[in-house]
PDB file of C-alpha atoms in Angstrom:
ATOM      1  CA  MET A   1       0.138   0.005  -0.015  1.00 66.00           C
ATOM      2  CA  THR A   2       1.185   3.336  -0.922  1.00 73.00           C
ATOM      3  CA  ARG A   3       0.492   6.263   1.585  1.00 73.00           C
ATOM      4  CA  SER A   4       0.471  10.023   0.814  1.00 76.00           C
ATOM      5  CA  ASP A   5       2.616  12.189   3.073  1.00 78.00           C
ATOM      6  CA  ASP A   6      -0.023  14.704   2.879  1.00 86.00           C
ATOM      7  CA  LEU A   7      -2.555  13.596   5.807  1.00 89.00           C
ATOM      8  CA  THR A   8      -5.592  15.701   7.013  1.00 89.00           C
ATOM      9  CA  THR A   9      -5.932  15.298  11.080  1.00 89.00           C
ATOM     10  CA  TYR A  10      -9.498  15.894  12.508  1.00 90.00           C
ATOM     11  CA  GLU A  11      -9.768  16.932  16.010  1.00 92.00           C
ATOM     12  CA  LEU A  12     -13.253  17.315  17.470  1.00 92.00           C
ATOM     13  CA  THR A  13     -14.361  18.002  21.112  1.00 94.00           C
ATOM     14  CA  GLY A  14     -17.747  17.181  22.492  1.00 93.00           C
ATOM     15  CA  GLU A  15     -19.257  18.758  25.518  1.00 95.00           C
ATOM     16  CA  ARG A  16     -22.040  17.026  27.165  1.00 94.00           C
ATOM     17  CA  HIS A  17     -25.140  19.052  27.391  1.00 93.00           C
ATOM     18  CA  SER A  18     -27.458  16.326  28.832  1.00 93.00           C
ATOM     19  CA  PRO A  19     -27.751  12.450  28.880  1.00 90.00           C
ATOM     20  CA  LYS A  20     -28.920  12.638  24.951  1.00 91.00           C
ATOM     21  CA  ARG A  21     -27.261  15.791  23.854  1.00 93.00           C
ATOM     22  CA  MET A  22     -23.643  16.554  23.161  1.00 94.00           C
ATOM     23  CA  ARG A  23     -22.262  19.850  21.492  1.00 94.00           C
ATOM     24  CA  ILE A  24     -19.469  18.988  18.825  1.00 94.00           C
ATOM     25  CA  ASP A  25     -16.892  21.630  18.109  1.00 94.00           C
ATOM     26  CA  THR A  26     -14.845  20.771  15.022  1.00 94.00           C
ATOM     27  CA  GLY A  27     -12.461  23.860  15.186  1.00 93.00           C
ATOM     28  CA  ASP A  28     -14.483  25.380  12.224  1.00 93.00           C
ATOM     29  CA  ALA A  29     -17.864  24.670  13.007  1.00 94.00           C
ATOM     30  CA  GLU A  30     -20.213  23.386  15.979  1.00 94.00           C
ATOM     31  CA  PHE A  31     -23.239  20.944  15.863  1.00 92.00           C
ATOM     32  CA  VAL A  32     -25.457  19.130  18.482  1.00 93.00           C
ATOM     33  CA  VAL A  33     -25.802  15.520  18.309  1.00 92.00           C
ATOM     34  CA  GLY A  34     -29.102  14.564  20.000  1.00 91.00           C
ATOM     35  CA  LYS A  35     -31.111  17.832  19.297  1.00 88.00           C
ATOM     36  CA  ASP A  36     -32.330  17.145  15.711  1.00 85.00           C
ATOM     37  CA  VAL A  37     -31.223  13.289  15.364  1.00 90.00           C
ATOM     38  CA  ASN A  38     -29.619  10.472  17.505  1.00 91.00           C
ATOM     39  CA  PRO A  39     -25.867   9.605  17.044  1.00 93.00           C
ATOM     40  CA  VAL A  40     -26.821   6.598  14.880  1.00 93.00           C
ATOM     41  CA  GLU A  41     -28.611   8.868  12.446  1.00 94.00           C
ATOM     42  CA  TYR A  42     -25.727  11.276  12.315  1.00 93.00           C
ATOM     43  CA  PHE A  43     -23.305   8.377  11.474  1.00 95.00           C
ATOM     44  CA  LEU A  44     -25.756   7.270   8.911  1.00 96.00           C
ATOM     45  CA  GLY A  45     -25.973  10.727   7.410  1.00 95.00           C
ATOM     46  CA  ALA A  46     -22.296  10.900   7.403  1.00 96.00           C
ATOM     47  CA  VAL A  47     -22.145   7.922   5.124  1.00 96.00           C
ATOM     48  CA  LEU A  48     -24.785   9.577   2.794  1.00 97.00           C
ATOM     49  CA  GLY A  49     -23.023  12.605   2.650  1.00 96.00           C
ATOM     50  CA  CYS A  50     -19.635  11.167   1.904  1.00 97.00           C
ATOM     51  CA  LEU A  51     -21.120   9.092  -0.851  1.00 97.00           C
ATOM     52  CA  ASN A  52     -22.711  12.191  -2.300  1.00 97.00           C
ATOM     53  CA  SER A  53     -19.382  14.234  -2.194  1.00 97.00           C
ATOM     54  CA  THR A  54     -17.357  11.072  -3.562  1.00 98.00           C
ATOM     55  CA  GLY A  55     -19.810  10.360  -6.072  1.00 97.00           C
ATOM     56  CA  THR A  56     -19.635  13.954  -7.248  1.00 97.00           C
ATOM     57  CA  MET A  57     -15.920  14.010  -7.456  1.00 98.00           C
ATOM     58  CA  VAL A  58     -15.933  10.728  -9.240  1.00 98.00           C
ATOM     59  CA  ALA A  59     -18.419  11.970 -11.744  1.00 98.00           C
ATOM     60  CA  ARG A  60     -16.418  15.055 -12.353  1.00 98.00           C
ATOM     61  CA  ASP A  61     -13.359  12.790 -12.822  1.00 98.00           C
ATOM     62  CA  MET A  62     -15.101  10.568 -15.388  1.00 98.00           C
ATOM     63  CA  ASP A  63     -17.064  13.428 -17.262  1.00 98.00           C
ATOM     64  CA  ILE A  64     -20.428  12.452 -16.193  1.00 98.00           C
ATOM     65  CA  ALA A  65     -22.938  15.091 -15.643  1.00 97.00           C
ATOM     66  CA  ILE A  66     -25.310  14.270 -12.561  1.00 97.00           C
ATOM     67  CA  ASP A  67     -28.681  15.456 -13.015  1.00 97.00           C
ATOM     68  CA  ASP A  68     -30.074  14.201  -9.748  1.00 97.00           C
ATOM     69  CA  MET A  69     -28.925  11.811  -7.155  1.00 97.00           C
ATOM     70  CA  THR A  70     -30.648  10.270  -3.972  1.00 97.00           C
ATOM     71  CA  VAL A  71     -28.741   8.149  -1.528  1.00 96.00           C
ATOM     72  CA  THR A  72     -30.938   5.837   0.624  1.00 96.00           C
ATOM     73  CA  ILE A  73     -29.491   3.839   3.637  1.00 97.00           C
ATOM     74  CA  GLU A  74     -31.216   1.205   6.049  1.00 96.00           C
ATOM     75  CA  GLY A  75     -29.638  -0.466   9.067  1.00 94.00           C
ATOM     76  CA  ASP A  76     -30.519  -2.419  12.006  1.00 94.00           C
ATOM     77  CA  VAL A  77     -29.551  -1.996  15.462  1.00 93.00           C
ATOM     78  CA  ASP A  78     -30.068  -4.266  18.189  1.00 92.00           C
ATOM     79  CA  TYR A  79     -30.240  -1.957  21.459  1.00 92.00           C
ATOM     80  CA  ALA A  80     -30.145  -4.691  23.996  1.00 92.00           C
ATOM     81  CA  SER A  81     -26.374  -4.554  24.788  1.00 91.00           C
ATOM     82  CA  TYR A  82     -26.633  -0.719  24.765  1.00 90.00           C
ATOM     83  CA  LEU A  83     -29.372  -0.698  27.393  1.00 92.00           C
ATOM     84  CA  GLY A  84     -27.404  -3.227  29.359  1.00 93.00           C
ATOM     85  CA  ALA A  85     -29.702  -6.372  28.788  1.00 94.00           C
ATOM     86  CA  PRO A  86     -27.984  -9.639  28.472  1.00 92.00           C
ATOM     87  CA  SER A  87     -27.388 -10.230  24.599  1.00 91.00           C
ATOM     88  CA  ASP A  88     -24.871 -11.822  22.258  1.00 92.00           C
ATOM     89  CA  ALA A  89     -25.685  -9.124  19.690  1.00 89.00           C
ATOM     90  CA  ARG A  90     -23.044  -6.385  18.738  1.00 89.00           C
ATOM     91  CA  PRO A  91     -24.176  -3.089  20.123  1.00 90.00           C
ATOM     92  CA  GLY A  92     -23.624  -1.601  16.719  1.00 90.00           C
ATOM     93  CA  LEU A  93     -25.308  -1.312  13.230  1.00 92.00           C
ATOM     94  CA  GLN A  94     -25.406  -5.164  11.938  1.00 88.00           C
ATOM     95  CA  ASP A  95     -25.849  -4.380   8.412  1.00 90.00           C
ATOM     96  CA  LEU A  96     -26.210  -1.410   6.040  1.00 95.00           C
ATOM     97  CA  ASP A  97     -28.031  -1.330   2.780  1.00 96.00           C
ATOM     98  CA  VAL A  98     -27.317   1.471   0.394  1.00 97.00           C
ATOM     99  CA  THR A  99     -29.186   2.415  -2.753  1.00 97.00           C
ATOM    100  CA  ILE A 100     -27.683   5.455  -5.041  1.00 97.00           C
ATOM    101  CA  SER A 101     -30.529   6.391  -7.476  1.00 96.00           C
ATOM    102  CA  VAL A 102     -28.717   8.663 -10.025  1.00 97.00           C
ATOM    103  CA  ALA A 103     -30.050  10.448 -13.323  1.00 97.00           C
ATOM    104  CA  ALA A 104     -26.622  10.902 -15.397  1.00 97.00           C
ATOM    105  CA  ASP A 105     -25.505  11.260 -19.078  1.00 96.00           C
ATOM    106  CA  ALA A 106     -24.036   7.799 -18.481  1.00 97.00           C
ATOM    107  CA  ASP A 107     -24.879   4.168 -19.686  1.00 97.00           C
ATOM    108  CA  GLU A 108     -24.947   1.100 -17.318  1.00 97.00           C
ATOM    109  CA  ASP A 109     -21.511   0.163 -17.794  1.00 98.00           C
ATOM    110  CA  THR A 110     -20.306   3.576 -16.976  1.00 98.00           C
ATOM    111  CA  LEU A 111     -22.470   3.924 -13.882  1.00 98.00           C
ATOM    112  CA  GLU A 112     -21.174   0.264 -12.625  1.00 98.00           C
ATOM    113  CA  ALA A 113     -17.424   1.880 -13.117  1.00 98.00           C
ATOM    114  CA  TRP A 114     -18.383   5.099 -11.391  1.00 98.00           C
ATOM    115  CA  LEU A 115     -19.988   3.169  -8.335  1.00 98.00           C
ATOM    116  CA  ALA A 116     -16.797   0.930  -8.143  1.00 98.00           C
ATOM    117  CA  ALA A 117     -14.730   3.978  -7.969  1.00 98.00           C
ATOM    118  CA  ILE A 118     -16.859   5.349  -5.252  1.00 98.00           C
ATOM    119  CA  GLU A 119     -16.658   2.275  -3.233  1.00 97.00           C
ATOM    120  CA  ASP A 120     -12.524   2.654  -3.771  1.00 97.00           C
ATOM    121  CA  ARG A 121     -12.560   6.273  -2.687  1.00 98.00           C
ATOM    122  CA  CYS A 122     -14.946   6.984  -0.325  1.00 98.00           C
ATOM    123  CA  PRO A 123     -13.247   7.674   3.234  1.00 96.00           C
ATOM    124  CA  VAL A 124     -16.456   7.078   5.625  1.00 97.00           C
ATOM    125  CA  THR A 125     -17.543   3.960   3.853  1.00 97.00           C
ATOM    126  CA  ASP A 126     -13.803   2.667   4.054  1.00 96.00           C
ATOM    127  CA  ASN A 127     -14.267   3.070   7.677  1.00 95.00           C
ATOM    128  CA  VAL A 128     -17.420   1.044   7.922  1.00 93.00           C
ATOM    129  CA  GLU A 129     -16.005  -1.777   5.891  1.00 94.00           C
ATOM    130  CA  ASN A 130     -12.450  -1.799   7.251  1.00 94.00           C
ATOM    131  CA  GLU A 131     -11.354  -2.185  10.822  1.00 90.00           C
ATOM    132  CA  THR A 132     -10.128   1.275  12.120  1.00 91.00           C
ATOM    133  CA  SER A 133      -8.424   1.099  15.330  1.00 93.00           C
ATOM    134  CA  ILE A 134      -9.739   3.254  18.246  1.00 94.00           C
ATOM    135  CA  ASP A 135      -7.785   4.127  21.645  1.00 94.00           C
ATOM    136  CA  VAL A 136     -10.360   5.373  24.200  1.00 96.00           C
ATOM    137  CA  ALA A 137      -9.044   6.706  27.541  1.00 95.00           C
ATOM    138  CA  VAL A 138     -10.593   8.133  30.642  1.00 96.00           C
ATOM    139  CA  GLU A 139      -9.084  10.925  32.811  1.00 96.00           C
ATOM    140  CA  SER A 140     -10.300  12.943  35.710  1.00 94.00           C
ATOM    141  CA  ALA A 141     -11.701  16.478  34.938  1.00 85.00           C
TER     142      ALA A 141
END
């Protein structure tokens, strides 16, 4: 695998406002998780947003004009573990089904190549499909 030396680092800070609300500061913007949608919906929205932006960039690179695009995502969560109930199920999303409906000046073969390029280039779906290490620590305030 060849890596670029040009990495972008994201550092966000979340401040608890209530048991179900957290204000997130990205350094450039702020948003509140739990105000309009829950954390799972924000995550799923991030997948949709990244597919849109990646799909747009890939279309530009392939000289495809997109007239309209709708991306739909569906996933199931078993909340038993999250709620503290005995369960063998993972607490996260079990499977995701995504459908991209696109009106573009491209034939089916070109759209299949477009989709393959999106799958290769989308950072958020890459994190869903591949293990990304996470190190969580606690410190007293």
